[in-house]
mmCIF file of C-alpha atoms in Angstrom:
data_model
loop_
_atom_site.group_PDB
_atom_site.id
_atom_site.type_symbol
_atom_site.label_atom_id
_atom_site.label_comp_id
_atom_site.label_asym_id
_atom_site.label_seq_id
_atom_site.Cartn_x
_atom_site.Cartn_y
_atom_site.Cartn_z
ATOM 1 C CA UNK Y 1282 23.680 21.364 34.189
ATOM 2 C CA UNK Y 1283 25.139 22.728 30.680
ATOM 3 C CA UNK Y 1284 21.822 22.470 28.490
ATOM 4 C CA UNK Y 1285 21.162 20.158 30.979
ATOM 5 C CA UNK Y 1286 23.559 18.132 29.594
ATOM 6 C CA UNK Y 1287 21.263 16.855 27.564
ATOM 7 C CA UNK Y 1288 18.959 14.813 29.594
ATOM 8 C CA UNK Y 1289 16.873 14.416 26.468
ATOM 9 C CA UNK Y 1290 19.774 11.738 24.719
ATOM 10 C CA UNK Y 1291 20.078 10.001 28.837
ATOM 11 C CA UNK Y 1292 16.496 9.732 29.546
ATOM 12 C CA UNK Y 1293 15.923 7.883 25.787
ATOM 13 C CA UNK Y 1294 19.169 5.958 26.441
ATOM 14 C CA UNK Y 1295 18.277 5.011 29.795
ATOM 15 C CA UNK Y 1296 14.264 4.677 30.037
ATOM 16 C CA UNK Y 1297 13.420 1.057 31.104
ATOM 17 C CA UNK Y 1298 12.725 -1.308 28.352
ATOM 18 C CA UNK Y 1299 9.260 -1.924 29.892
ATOM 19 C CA UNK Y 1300 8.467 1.683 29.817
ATOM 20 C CA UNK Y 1301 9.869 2.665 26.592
ATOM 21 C CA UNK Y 1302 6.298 1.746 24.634
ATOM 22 C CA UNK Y 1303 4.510 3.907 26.978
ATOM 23 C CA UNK Y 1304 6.548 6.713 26.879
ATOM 24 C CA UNK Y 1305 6.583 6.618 22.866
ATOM 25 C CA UNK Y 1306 3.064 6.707 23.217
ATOM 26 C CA UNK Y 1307 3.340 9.879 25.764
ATOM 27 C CA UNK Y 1308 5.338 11.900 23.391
ATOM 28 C CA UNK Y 1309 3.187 10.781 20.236
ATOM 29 C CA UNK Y 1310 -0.253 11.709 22.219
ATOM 30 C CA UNK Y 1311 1.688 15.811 22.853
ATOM 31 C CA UNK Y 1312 2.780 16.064 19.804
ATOM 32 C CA UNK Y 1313 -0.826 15.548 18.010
ATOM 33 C CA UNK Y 1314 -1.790 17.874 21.139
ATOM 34 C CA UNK Y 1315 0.996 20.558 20.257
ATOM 35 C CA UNK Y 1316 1.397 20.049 16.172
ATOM 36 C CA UNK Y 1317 -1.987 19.080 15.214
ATOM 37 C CA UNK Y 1318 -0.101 15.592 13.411
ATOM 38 C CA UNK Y 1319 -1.935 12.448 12.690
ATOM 39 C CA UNK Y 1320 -0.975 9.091 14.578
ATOM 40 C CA UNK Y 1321 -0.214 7.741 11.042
ATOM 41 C CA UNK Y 1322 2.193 11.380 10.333
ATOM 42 C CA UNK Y 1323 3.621 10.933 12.960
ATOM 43 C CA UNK Y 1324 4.933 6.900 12.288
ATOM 44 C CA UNK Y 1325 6.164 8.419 9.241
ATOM 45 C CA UNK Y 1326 8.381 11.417 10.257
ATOM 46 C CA UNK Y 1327 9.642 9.509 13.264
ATOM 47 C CA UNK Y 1328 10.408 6.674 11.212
ATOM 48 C CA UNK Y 1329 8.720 3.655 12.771
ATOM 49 C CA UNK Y 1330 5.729 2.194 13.367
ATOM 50 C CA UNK Y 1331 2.993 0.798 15.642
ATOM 51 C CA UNK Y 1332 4.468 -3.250 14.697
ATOM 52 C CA UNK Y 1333 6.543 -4.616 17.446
ATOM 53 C CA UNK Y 1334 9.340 -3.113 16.378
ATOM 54 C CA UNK Y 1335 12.764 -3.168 17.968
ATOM 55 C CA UNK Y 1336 13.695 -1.259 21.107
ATOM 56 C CA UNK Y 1337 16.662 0.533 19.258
ATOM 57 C CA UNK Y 1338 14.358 2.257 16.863
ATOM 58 C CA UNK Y 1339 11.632 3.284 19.570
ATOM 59 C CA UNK Y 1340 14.393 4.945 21.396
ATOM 60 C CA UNK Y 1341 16.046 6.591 18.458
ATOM 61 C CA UNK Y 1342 12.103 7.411 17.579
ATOM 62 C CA UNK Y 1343 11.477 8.635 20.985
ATOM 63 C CA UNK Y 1344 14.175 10.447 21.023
ATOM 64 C CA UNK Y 1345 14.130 12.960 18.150
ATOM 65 C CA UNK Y 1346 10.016 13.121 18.819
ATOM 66 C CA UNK Y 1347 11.365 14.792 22.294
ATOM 67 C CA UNK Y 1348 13.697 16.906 20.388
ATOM 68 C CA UNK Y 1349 10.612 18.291 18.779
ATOM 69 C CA UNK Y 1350 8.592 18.882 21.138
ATOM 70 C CA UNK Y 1351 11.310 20.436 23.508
ATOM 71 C CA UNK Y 1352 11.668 23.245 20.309
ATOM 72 C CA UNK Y 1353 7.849 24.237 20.900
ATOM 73 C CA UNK Y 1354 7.586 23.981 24.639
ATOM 74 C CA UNK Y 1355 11.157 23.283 26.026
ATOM 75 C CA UNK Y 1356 9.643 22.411 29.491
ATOM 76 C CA UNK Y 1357 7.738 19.435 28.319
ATOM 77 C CA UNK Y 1358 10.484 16.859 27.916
ATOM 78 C CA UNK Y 1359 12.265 18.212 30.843
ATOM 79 C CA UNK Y 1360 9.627 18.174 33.475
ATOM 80 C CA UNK Y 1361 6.996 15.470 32.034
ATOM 81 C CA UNK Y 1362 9.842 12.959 31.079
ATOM 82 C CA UNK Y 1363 13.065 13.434 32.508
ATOM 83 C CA UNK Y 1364 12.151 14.594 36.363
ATOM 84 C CA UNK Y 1365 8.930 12.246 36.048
ATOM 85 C CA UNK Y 1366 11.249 9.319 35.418
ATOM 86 C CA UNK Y 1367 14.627 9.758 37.172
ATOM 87 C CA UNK Y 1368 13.332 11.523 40.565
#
């Protein structure tokens, strides 16, 4: 795959619904792990927070929180997310 054409922008696009919360939660819990940020930091950079919000904003949330972590340990989203999900 070309930059594995990015799987990070298919896996957000394409996570079930019903998983979506938990894997928000996944990608929050590594980045406090790799950045040091605080649960309430990290609402605020990401842009959302812990209300029910709507699905579109989780996975736009999701999204660039995988972005980030994939810049300080590009196997992360790859193998923990993407592989973990779709095989």
């Amino acid at each position: 795959m070309k930059k594995k054409e990015n799987y990070i922008k298919y896996f957000t696009d394409n996570v079930d619904e019903f998983e979506l919360s938990a894997y928000v939660c996944q990608a929050m819990f590594n980045l406090m792990k790799l950045t040091n940020m605080s649960e309430e930091e990290i609402y605020k950079k990401y842009e959302f927070t812990n209300n029910c919000d709507s699905e579109k904003t989780d996975r736009k949330a999701l999204y660039k929180m995988l972005v980030d972590i994939e810049k300080i340990d590009p196997s992360i989203p790859y193998n923990n997310y993407y592989l973990n999900y779709f095989e």
